[in-house]
GROMACS .gro file of C-alpha atoms in nm:
model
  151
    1UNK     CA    1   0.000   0.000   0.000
    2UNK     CA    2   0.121   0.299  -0.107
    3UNK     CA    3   0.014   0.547   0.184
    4UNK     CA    4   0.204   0.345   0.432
    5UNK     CA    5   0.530   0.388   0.229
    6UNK     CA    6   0.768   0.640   0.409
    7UNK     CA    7   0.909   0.745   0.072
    8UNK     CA    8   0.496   0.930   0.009
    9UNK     CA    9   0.516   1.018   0.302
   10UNK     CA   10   0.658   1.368   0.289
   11UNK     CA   11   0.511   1.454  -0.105
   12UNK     CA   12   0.160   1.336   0.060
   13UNK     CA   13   0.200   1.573   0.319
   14UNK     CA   14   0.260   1.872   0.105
   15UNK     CA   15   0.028   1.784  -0.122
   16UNK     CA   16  -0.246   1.775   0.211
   17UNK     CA   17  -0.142   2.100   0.315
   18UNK     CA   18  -0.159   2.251  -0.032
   19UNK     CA   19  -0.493   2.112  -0.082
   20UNK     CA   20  -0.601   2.225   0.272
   21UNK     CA   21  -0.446   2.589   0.232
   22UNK     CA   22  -0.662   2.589  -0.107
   23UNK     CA   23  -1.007   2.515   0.095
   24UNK     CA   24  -0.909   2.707   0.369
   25UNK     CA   25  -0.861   3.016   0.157
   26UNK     CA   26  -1.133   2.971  -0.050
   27UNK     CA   27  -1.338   2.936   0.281
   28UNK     CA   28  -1.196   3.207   0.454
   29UNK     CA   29  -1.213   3.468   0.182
   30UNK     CA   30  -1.497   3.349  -0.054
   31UNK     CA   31  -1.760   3.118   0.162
   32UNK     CA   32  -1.752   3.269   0.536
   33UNK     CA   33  -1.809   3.614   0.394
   34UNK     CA   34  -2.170   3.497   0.187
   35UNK     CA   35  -2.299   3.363   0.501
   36UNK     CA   36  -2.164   3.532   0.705
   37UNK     CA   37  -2.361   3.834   0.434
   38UNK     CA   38  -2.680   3.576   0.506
   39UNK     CA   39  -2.677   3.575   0.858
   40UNK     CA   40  -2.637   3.943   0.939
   41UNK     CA   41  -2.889   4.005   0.690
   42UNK     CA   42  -3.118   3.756   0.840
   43UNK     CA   43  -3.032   3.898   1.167
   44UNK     CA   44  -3.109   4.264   1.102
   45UNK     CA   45  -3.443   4.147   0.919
   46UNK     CA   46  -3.550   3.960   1.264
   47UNK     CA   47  -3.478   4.226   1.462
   48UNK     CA   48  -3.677   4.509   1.207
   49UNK     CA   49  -3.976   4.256   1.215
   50UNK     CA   50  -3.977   4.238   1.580
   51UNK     CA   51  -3.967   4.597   1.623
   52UNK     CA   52  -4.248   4.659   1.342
   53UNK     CA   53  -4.433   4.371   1.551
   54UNK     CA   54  -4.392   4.557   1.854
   55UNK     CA   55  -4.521   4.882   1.742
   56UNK     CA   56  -4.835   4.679   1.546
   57UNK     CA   57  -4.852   4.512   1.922
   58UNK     CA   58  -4.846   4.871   2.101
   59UNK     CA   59  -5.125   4.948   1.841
   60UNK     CA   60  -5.333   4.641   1.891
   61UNK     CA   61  -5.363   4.668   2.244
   62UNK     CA   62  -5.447   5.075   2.228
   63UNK     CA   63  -5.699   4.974   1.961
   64UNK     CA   64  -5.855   4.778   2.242
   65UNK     CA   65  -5.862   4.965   2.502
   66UNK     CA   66  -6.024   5.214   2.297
   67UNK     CA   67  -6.280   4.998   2.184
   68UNK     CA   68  -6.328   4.866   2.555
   69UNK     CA   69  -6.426   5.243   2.627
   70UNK     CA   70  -6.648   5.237   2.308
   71UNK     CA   71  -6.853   4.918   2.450
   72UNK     CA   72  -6.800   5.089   2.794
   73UNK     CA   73  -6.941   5.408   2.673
   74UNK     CA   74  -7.214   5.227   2.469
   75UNK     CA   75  -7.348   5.034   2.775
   76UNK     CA   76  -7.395   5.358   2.942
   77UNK     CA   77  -7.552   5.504   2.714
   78UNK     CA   78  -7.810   5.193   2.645
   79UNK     CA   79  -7.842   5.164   2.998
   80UNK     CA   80  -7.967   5.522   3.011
   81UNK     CA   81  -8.189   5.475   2.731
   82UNK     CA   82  -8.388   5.217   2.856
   83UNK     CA   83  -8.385   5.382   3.169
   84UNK     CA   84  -8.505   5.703   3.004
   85UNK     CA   85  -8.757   5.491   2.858
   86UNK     CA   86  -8.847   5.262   3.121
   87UNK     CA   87  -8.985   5.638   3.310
   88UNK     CA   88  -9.161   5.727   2.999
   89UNK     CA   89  -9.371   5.396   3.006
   90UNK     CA   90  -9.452   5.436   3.353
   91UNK     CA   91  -9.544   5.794   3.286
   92UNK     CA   92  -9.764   5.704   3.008
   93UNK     CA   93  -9.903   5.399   3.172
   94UNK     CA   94  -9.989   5.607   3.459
   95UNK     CA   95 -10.227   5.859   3.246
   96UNK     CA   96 -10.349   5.568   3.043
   97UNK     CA   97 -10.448   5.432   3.378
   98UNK     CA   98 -10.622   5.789   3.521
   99UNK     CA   99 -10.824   5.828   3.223
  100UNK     CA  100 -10.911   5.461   3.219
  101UNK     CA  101 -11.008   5.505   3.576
  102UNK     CA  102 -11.176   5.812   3.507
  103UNK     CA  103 -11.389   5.652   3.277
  104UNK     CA  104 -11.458   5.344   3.450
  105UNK     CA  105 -11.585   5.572   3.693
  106UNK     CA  106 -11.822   5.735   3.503
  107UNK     CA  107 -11.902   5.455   3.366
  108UNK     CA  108 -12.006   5.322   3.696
  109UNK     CA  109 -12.191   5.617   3.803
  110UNK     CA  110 -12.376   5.602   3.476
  111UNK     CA  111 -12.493   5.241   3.553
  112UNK     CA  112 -12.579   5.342   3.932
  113UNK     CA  113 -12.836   5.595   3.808
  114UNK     CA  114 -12.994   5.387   3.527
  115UNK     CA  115 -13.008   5.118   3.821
  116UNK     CA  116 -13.169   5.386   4.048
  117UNK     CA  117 -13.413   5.485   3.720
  118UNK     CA  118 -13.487   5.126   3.673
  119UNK     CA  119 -13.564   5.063   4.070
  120UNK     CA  120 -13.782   5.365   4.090
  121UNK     CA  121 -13.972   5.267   3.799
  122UNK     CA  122 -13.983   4.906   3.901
  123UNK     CA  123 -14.095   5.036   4.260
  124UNK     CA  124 -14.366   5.287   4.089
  125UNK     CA  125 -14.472   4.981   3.846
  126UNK     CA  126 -14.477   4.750   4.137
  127UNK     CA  127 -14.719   4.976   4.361
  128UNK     CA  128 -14.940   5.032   4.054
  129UNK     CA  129 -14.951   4.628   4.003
  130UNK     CA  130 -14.958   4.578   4.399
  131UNK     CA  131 -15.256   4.875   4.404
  132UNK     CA  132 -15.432   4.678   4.080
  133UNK     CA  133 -15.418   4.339   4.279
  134UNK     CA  134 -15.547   4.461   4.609
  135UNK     CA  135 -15.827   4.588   4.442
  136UNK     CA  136 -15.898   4.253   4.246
  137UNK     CA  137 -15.863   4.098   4.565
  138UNK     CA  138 -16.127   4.360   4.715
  139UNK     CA  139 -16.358   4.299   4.445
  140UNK     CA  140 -16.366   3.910   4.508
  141UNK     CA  141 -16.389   3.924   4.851
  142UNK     CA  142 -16.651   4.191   4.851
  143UNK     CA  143 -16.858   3.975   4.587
  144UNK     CA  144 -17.088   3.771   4.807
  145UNK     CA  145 -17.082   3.410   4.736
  146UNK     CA  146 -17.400   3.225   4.567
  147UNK     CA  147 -17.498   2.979   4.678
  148UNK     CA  148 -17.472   2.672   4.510
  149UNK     CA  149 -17.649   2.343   4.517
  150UNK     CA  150 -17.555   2.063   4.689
  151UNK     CA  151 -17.744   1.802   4.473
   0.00000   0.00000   0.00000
């Protein structure tokens, strides 16, 4: 084998660090500097997107506290509104009920005096017809009997 023969040894050598001083330049000079290019690039874009993500973060969150106050501010005012209106029923329902009241109570005292008509006339009618029987009954008893036949 010709790589354990000391007379290689020394051109195999040279050759190895040739070759290696080769790659190593071409690393050093050519290869390290594109990525290392890549990687600064990559790091500067990481760090601009955080900070843009950050500021779109700082907006989000005023963006909802200002709509929190919106809702906050909406609930208020809803709440007043149906208190507002909640009075206004009771306001109207009131009057409705005074004038249905008032009515009804005309109503009633309407009723009372055609019931008071009705009883007096009833009560006038009823002495005539009381005055017409007791004289009917006057008549018949006045009437002397006949006599009838026993056959």
């Amino acid at each position: 084998m010709p790589q354990f023969d000391v007379t290689w040894f020394l051109s195999e050598a040279f050759w190895m660090l040739v070759c290696f001083g080769l790659f190593y330049g071409i690393m050093a000079y050519f290869i390290f500097p594109i990525i290392q290019d890549i990687f600064t690039e990559r790091e500067h874009k990481i760090k601009n997107d955080l900070s843009v993500a950050e500021v779109i973060n700082k907006q989000a969150a005023h963006l909802i506290q200002e709509y929190k106050s919106k809702i906050y501010s909406a609930e208020q005012t809803k709440a007043a509104i149906i208190n507002e209106t909640y009075r206004d029923i009771q306001k109207y329902a009131a009057h409705v009920d005074a004038e249905n009241e008032q009515k009804f109570r005309q109503q009633i005292e309407e009723t009372e005096k055609k019931v008071r008509r009705l009883k007096d006339m009833v009560m006038q009618q009823s002495d005539v017809v009381a005055a017409q029987i007791a004289q009917e009954l006057a008549n018949k008893l006045a009437v002397k009997p006949t006599k009838t036949r026993i056959k």
